[in-house]
Coordinates of C-alpha atoms and ligand atoms in Angstrom, one line a residue:
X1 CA 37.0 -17.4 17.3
X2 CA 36.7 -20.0 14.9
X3 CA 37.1 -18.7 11.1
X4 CA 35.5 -20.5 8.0
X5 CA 37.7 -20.4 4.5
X6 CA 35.6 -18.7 1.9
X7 CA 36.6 -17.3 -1.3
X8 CA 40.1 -16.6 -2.9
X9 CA 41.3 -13.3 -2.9
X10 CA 41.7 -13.0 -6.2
X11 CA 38.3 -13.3 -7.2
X12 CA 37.1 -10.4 -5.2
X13 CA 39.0 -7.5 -6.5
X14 CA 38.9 -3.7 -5.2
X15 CA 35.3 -2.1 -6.2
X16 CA 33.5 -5.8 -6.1
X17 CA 31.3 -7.6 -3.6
X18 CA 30.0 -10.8 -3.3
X19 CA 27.9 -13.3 -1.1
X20 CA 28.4 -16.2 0.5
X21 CA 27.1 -18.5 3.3
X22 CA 28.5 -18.7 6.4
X23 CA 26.8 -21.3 9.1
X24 CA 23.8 -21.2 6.6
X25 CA 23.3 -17.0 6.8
X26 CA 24.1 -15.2 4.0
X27 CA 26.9 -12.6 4.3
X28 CA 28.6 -9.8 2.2
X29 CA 32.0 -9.7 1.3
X30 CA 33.4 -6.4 0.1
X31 CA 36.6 -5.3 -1.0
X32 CA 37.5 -1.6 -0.9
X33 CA 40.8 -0.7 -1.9
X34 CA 42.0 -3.9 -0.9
X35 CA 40.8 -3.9 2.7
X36 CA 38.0 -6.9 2.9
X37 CA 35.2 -6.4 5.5
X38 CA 32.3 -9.0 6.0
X39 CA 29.0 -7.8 6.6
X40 CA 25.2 -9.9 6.9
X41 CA 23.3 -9.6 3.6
X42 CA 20.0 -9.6 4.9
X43 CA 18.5 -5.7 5.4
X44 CA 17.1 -5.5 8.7
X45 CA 14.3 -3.3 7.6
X46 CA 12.1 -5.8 5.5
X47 CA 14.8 -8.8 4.1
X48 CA 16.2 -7.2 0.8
X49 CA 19.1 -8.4 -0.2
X50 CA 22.0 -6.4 -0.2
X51 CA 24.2 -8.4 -2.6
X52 CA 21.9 -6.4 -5.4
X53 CA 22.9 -2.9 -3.7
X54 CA 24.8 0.0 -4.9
X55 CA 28.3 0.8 -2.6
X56 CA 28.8 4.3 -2.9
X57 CA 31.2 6.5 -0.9
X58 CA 28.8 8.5 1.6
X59 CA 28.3 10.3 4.9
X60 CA 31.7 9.1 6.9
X61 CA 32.6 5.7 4.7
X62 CA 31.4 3.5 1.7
X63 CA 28.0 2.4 2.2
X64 CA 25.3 -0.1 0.9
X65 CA 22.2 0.6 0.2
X66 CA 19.5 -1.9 -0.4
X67 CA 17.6 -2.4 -3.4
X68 CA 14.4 -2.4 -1.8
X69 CA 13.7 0.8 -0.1
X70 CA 17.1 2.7 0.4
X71 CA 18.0 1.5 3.9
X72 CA 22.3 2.3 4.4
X73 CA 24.8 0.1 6.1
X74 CA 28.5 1.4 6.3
X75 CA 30.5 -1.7 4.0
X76 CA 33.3 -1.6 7.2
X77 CA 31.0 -1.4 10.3
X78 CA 28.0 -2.6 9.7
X79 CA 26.0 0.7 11.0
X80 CA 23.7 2.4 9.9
X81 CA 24.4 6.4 8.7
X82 CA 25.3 8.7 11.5
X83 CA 22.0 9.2 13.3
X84 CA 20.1 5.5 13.2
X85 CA 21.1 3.0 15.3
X86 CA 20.5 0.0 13.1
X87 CA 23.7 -2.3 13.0
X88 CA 23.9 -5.0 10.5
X89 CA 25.8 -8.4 11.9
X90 CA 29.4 -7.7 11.3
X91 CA 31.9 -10.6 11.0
X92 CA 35.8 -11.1 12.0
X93 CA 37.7 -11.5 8.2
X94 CA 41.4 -12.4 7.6
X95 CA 43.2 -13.3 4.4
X96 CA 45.9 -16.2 4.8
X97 CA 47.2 -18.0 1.7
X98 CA 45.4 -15.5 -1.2
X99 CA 42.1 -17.0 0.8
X100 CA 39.7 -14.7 2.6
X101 CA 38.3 -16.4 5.9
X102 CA 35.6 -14.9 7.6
X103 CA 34.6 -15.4 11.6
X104 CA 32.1 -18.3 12.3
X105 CA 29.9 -16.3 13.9
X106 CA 29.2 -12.5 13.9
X107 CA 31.7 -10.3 15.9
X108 CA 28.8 -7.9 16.3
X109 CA 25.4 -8.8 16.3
X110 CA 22.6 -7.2 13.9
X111 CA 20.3 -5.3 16.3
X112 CA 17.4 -3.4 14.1
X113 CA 17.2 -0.2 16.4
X114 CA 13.6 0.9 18.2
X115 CA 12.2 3.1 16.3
X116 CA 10.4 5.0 19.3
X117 CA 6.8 7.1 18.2
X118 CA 6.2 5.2 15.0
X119 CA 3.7 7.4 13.6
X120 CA 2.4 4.2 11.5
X121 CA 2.2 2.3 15.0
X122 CA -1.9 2.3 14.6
X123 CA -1.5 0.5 10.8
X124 CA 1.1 -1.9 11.5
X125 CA -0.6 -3.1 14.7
X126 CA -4.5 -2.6 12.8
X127 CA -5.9 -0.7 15.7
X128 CA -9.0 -1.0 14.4
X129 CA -11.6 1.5 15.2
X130 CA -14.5 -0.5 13.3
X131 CA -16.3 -2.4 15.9
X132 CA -19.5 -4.5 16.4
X133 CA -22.0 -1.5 17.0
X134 CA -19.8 1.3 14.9
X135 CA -21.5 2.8 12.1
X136 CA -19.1 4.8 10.1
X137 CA -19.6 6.0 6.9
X138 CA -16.2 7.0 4.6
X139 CA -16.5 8.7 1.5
X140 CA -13.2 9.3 -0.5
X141 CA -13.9 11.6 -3.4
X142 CA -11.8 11.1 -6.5
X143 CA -12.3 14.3 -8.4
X144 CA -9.5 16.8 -9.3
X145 CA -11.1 20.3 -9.6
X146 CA -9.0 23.4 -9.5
X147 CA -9.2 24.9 -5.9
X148 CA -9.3 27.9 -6.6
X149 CA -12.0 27.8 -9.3
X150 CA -14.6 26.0 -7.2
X151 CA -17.4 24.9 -8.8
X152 CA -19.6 21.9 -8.7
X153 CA -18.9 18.7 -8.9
X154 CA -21.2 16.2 -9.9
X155 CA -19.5 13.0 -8.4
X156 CA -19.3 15.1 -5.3
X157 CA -23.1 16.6 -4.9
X158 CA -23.7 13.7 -5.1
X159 CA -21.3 11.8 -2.4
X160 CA -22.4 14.8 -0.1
X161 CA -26.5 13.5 -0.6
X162 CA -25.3 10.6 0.4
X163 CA -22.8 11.5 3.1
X164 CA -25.4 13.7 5.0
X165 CA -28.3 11.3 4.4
X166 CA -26.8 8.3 6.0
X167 CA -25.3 10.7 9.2
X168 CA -29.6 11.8 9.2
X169 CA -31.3 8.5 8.8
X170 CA -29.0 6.5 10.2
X171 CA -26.9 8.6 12.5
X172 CA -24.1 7.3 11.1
X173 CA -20.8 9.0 11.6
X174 CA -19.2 10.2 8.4
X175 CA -16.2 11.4 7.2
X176 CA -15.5 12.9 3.5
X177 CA -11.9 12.4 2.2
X178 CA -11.5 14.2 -1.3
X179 CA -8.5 13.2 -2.8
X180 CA -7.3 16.3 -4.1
X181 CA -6.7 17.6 -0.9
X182 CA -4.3 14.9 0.6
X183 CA -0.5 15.3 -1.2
X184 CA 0.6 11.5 -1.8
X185 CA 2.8 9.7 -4.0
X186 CA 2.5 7.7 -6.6
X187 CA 3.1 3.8 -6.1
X188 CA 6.9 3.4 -6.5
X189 CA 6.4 -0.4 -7.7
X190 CA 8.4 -2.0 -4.8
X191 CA 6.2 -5.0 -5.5
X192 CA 7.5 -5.9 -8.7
X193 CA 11.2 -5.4 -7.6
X194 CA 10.3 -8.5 -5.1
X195 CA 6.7 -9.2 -3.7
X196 CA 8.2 -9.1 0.1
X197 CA 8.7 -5.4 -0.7
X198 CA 5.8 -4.7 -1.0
X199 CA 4.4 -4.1 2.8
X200 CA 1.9 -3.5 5.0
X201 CA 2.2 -0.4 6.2
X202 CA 3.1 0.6 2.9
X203 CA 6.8 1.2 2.5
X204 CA 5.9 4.7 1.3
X205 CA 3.9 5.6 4.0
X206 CA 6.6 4.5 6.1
X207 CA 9.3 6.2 4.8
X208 CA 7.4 9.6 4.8
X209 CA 4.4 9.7 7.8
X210 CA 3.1 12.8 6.0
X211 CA 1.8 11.5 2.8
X212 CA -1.6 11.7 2.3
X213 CA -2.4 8.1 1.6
X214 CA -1.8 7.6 5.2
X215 CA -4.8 9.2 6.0
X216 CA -7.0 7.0 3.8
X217 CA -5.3 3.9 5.4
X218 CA -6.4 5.0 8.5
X219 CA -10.0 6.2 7.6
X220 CA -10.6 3.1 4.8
X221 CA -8.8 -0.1 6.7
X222 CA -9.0 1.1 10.8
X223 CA -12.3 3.2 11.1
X224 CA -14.5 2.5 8.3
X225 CA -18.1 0.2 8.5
X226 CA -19.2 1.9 4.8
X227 CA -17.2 3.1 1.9
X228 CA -18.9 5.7 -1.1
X229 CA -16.6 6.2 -3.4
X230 CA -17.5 8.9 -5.9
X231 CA -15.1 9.7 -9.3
X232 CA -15.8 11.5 -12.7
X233 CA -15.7 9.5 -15.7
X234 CA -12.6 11.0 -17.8
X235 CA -12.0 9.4 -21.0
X236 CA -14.6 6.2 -20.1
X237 CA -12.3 5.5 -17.1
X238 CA -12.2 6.7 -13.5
X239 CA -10.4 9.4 -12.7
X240 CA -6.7 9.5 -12.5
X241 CA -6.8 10.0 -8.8
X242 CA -8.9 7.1 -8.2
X243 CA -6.3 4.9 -10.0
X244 CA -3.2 6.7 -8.3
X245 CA -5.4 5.5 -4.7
X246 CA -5.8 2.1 -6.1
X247 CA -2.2 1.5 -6.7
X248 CA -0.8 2.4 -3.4
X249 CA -4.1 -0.2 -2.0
X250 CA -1.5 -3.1 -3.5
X251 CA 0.2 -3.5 0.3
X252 CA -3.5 -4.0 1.3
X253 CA -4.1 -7.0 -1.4
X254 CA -0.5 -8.0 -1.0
X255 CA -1.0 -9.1 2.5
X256 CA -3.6 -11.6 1.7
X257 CA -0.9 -12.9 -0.9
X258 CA 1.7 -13.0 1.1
X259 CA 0.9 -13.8 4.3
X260 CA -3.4 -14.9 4.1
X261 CA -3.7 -12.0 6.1
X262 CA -7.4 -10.2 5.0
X263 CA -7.0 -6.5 6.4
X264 CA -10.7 -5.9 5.7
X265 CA -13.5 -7.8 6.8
X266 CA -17.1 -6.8 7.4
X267 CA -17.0 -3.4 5.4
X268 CA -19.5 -2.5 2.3
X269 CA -18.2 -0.4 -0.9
X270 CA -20.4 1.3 -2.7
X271 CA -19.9 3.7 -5.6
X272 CA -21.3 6.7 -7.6
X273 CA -19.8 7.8 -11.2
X274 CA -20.8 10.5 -13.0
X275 CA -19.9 11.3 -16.6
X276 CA -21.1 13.7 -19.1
X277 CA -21.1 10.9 -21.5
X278 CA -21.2 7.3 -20.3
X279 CA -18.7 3.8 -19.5
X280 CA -21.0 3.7 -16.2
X281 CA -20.9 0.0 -16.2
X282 CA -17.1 -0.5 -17.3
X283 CA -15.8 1.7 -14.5
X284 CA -18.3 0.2 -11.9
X285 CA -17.1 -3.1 -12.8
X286 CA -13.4 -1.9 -12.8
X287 CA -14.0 -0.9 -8.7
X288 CA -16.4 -3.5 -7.6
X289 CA -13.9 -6.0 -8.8
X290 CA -11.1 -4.3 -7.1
X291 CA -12.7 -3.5 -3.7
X292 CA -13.9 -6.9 -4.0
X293 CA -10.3 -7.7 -3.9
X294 CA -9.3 -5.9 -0.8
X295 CA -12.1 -8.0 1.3
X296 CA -15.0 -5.1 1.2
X297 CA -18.7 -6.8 0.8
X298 CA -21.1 -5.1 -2.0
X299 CA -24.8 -4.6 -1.7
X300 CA -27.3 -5.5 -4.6
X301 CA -27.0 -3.1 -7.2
X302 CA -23.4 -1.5 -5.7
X303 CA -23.5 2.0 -8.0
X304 CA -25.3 4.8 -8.6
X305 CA -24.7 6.4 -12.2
X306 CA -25.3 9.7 -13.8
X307 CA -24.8 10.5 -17.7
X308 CA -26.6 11.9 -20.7
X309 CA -25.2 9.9 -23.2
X310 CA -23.1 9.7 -25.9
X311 CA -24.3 12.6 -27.7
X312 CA -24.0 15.0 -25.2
X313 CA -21.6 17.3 -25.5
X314 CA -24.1 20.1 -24.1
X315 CA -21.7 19.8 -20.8
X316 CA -23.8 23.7 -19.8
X317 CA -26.8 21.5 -19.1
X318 CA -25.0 18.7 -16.9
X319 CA -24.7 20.7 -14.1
X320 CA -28.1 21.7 -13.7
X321 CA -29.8 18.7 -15.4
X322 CA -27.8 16.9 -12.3
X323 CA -28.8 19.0 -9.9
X324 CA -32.6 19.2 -10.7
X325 CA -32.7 15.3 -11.3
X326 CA -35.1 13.5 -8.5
X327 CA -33.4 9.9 -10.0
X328 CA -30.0 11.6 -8.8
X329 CA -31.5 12.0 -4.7
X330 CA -33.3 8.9 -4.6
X331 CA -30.9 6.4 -5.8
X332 CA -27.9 7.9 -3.7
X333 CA -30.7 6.9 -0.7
X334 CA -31.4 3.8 -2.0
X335 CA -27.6 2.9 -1.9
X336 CA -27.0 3.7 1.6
X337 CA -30.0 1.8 2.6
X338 CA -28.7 -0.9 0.9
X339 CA -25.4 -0.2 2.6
X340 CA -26.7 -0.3 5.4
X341 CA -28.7 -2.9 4.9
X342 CA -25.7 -5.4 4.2
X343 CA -23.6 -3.9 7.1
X344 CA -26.3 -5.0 9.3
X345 CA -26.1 -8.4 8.4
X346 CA -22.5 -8.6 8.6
X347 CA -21.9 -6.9 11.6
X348 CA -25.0 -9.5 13.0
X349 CA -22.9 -12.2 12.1
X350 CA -19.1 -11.1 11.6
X351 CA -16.2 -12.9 9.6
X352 CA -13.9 -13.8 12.1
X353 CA -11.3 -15.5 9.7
X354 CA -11.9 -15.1 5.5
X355 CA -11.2 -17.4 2.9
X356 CA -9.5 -15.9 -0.1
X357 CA -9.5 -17.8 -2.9
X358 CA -6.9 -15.7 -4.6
X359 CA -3.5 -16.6 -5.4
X360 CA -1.1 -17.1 -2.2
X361 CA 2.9 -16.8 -2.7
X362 CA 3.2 -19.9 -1.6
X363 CA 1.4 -21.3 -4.7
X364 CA 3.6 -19.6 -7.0
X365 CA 4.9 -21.4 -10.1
X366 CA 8.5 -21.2 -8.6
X367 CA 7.8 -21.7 -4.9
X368 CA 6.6 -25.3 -6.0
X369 CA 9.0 -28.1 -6.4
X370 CA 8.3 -29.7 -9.6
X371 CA 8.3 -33.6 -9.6
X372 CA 10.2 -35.4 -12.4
X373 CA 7.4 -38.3 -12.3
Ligands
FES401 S1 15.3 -1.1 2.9 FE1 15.9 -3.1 2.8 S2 14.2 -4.2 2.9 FE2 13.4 -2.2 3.0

C-alpha cells in the first residue's frame, strides 16, 4: 500500500489530535500514549466534523464523539461502540524519520450500518398521507392546564367548536393534538452549532423515536389538509408550549434553507387565541408569519380572537362570558369555512414545486466568493 508523509511526530504529542488531508478526504490523526492511529473525520451520521470532538476513554477504548449529535468512533478502530455497526474509514499509519505517514487509501472502508425498522422511516421518506381528495383537519392545542384540575379552557372550547364543526359540515377527518399531553424536548440548538445539523427528521426525534414532537411531525407535515392552532395569551405572548413546538419546527424551515426543499405545500393554518386581556393581533402576527414560513397558505382573516380587555381582571366572568358568547361559535365557523374554502382552491390546482424567496445557504455571506474588482 502506498503511504503519504503527513505530519512530524513531534507536533502531535500524547492526548492531541489533529486533521489532515489525505487524497483530498479529511482524516484524524490521534495520538494516545504515543501509539498514532488514523481515522476519517467525517461522522457518518450527518457530516460533523470530528476534529472538534471530545476523546475520552469509554466502553472498551478511547473514543470520539462528534460535536454534532454524540455519534462514537473508537480513536484505534474506527467502530462504532459495542453494539452499532457503524465503521469509520480507518487508515494504515507508520512513523519513519520522527514523520507520521498514513496509508493512501483506507485499510478499512467507512460503512454507515442499516439501521433496520427506523421508526422515523415515514418522515425521512415524507410518506405523505395528504392527498388530492383528503380533507383532514389537525388541531394542536397549546395550552398547559394542570391534568388533574381540569377545567375549561378557553383556547380549547373553542378549537373543539371548530374541530367538530368542520368533521359535521364538512366531514372532514379531525384529529386534536394538545400539547400537554405529548412529552418532548426542548430544541437543543444543533442549528447554531452548524446549519447541516440541523435535519430533517429532526436530530432529536431521531435520537429518541418516543418524543412527542414526533407525533406532530407526523400529524402536521404527513397527514394534515387544515391546521387550527389554539394557545392562551400569557403575558401578551403565546403560550410557552406553542413556542417550545415552534422551535423544534426549525428542521422543517431549515430544509427549505438548506436544501430548497418545501416540506409543506397545499396546507391552510388558521388560528384562535384567547386571552383574558388582549395582544390578539401581536400573537396572530407572530404565527401567521411563522407558518407562513414553513410553506402553510392562510385564508382571509387567518384568526379568531377572544378578550375583554385591558381592564379585565374579573378572570370569574371569562369563562362564562366565553362560553355564552354567540361571536365565539360563529367566527370559529366562519374560519373553517374559510379554511376550507382556500384548501379547495389549492387542492383544485396544487403546487407541484414552490418558490421560496427566503434565504438559501448557498447565498450566505461566506458561501460567496468575494471579487476584488
Ligand atoms: S452525530 Fe455526527 S453528524 Fe450527527
Amino acid at each position: 500500500m502506498d503511504f503519504v508523509e503527513s505530519v512530524d511526530v513531534k507536533s502531535l504529542p500524547p492526548g492531541s489530535h489533529t486533521v489532515i488531508s489525505i487524497n483530498g478526504k479529511e482524516v484524524l490523526l490521534f495520538n494516545i500514549d504515543g501509539e498514532i492511529s488514523t481515522i476519517g473525520n467525517i461522522c457518518l451520521h450527518k457530516g460533523g466534523p470530528l476534529s472538534e470532538g471530545k476523546v475520552e476513554k469509554k466502553y472498551d477504548g478511547y473514543y470520539v464523539t462528534c460535536p454534532w449529535h454524540g455519534w462514537e468512533y473508537n480513536v484505534k478502530t474506527g467502530a462504532a461502540p459495542p453494539g452499532f455497526g457503524d465503521q469509520q474509514a480507518l487508515y494504515d499509519t507508520l512513523v519513519k524519520d520522527n514523520k507520521i505517514f498514513v496509508s493512501a487509501l483506507p485499510r478499512v472502508l467507512p460503512l454507515k450500518a442499516e439501521h433496520k425498522d427506523n421508526p422515523l422511516q415515514d418522515l425521512a421518506e415524507l410518506r405523505y398521507e395528504s392527498t388530492r381528495s383528503s380533507l383532514n383537519i389537525l388541531g394542536i392545542s397549546c395550552t398547559n392546564m394542570n391534568q388533574n384540575l381540569p377545567r375549561i379552557s378557553t383556547s380549547d372550547e373553542a378549537l373543539q367548536d371548530a374541530l367538530e364543526y368542520g368533521s359535521e359540515k364538512y366531514n372532514a377527518s379531525t384529529v386534536l393534538l394538545k400539547l400537554s399531553d405529548l412529552e418532548f424536548r426542548h430544541c437543543e440548538g444543533y442549528y447554531s452549532r452548524n446549519e447541516q445539523a440541523c435535519t430533517w427528521p429532526c436530530s432529536i426525534s431521531e435520537m429518541d423515536s418516543n418524543d412527542g414532537m414526533n407525533e406532530v411531525y407526523r400529524k402536521l407535515i404527513l397527514w394534515a389538509d387544515i391546521l387550527v392552532l389554539s394557545t392562551p395569551i400569557r403575558w401578551g405572548n403565546a403560550s410557552s408550549l406553542y413556542y417550545k413546538m415552534a422551535e423544534r419546527l426549525n428542521c422543517v424551515q431549515n430544509q427549505i434553507t438548506l436544501q430548497d426543499r418545501v416540506l409543506v405545500k397545499n396546507k391552510v393554518a388558521s388560528f384562535i387565541i384567547t386571552g383574558g386581556q388582549d395582544n390578539i393581533q401581536q400573537v396572530a402576527g407572530q404565527m401567521m408569519v411563522f407558518f407562513t414560513e414553513l410553506g402553510f397558505s392562510l385564508p382571509p382573516f387567518a384568526f379568531v380572537g377572544w378578550s375583554r380587555g385591558w381592564t379585565a381582571e374579573d378572570m370569574e366572568y371569562n369563562e362564562k362570558l366565553f362560553l355564552k358568547s354567540r361571536y365565539v361559535k360563529r367566527s370559529v365557523r366562519d374560519l373553517i369555512d374559510n379554511d376550507m374554502k382556500l384548501l379547495r382552491q389549492l387542492k383544485g390546482d396544487p403546487c407541484v414545486h414552490i418558490a421560496s424567496p427566503q434565504p438559501k445557504i448557498s447565498e450566505a455571506p461566506s458561501k460567496i466568493k468575494i471579487d476584488n474588482d
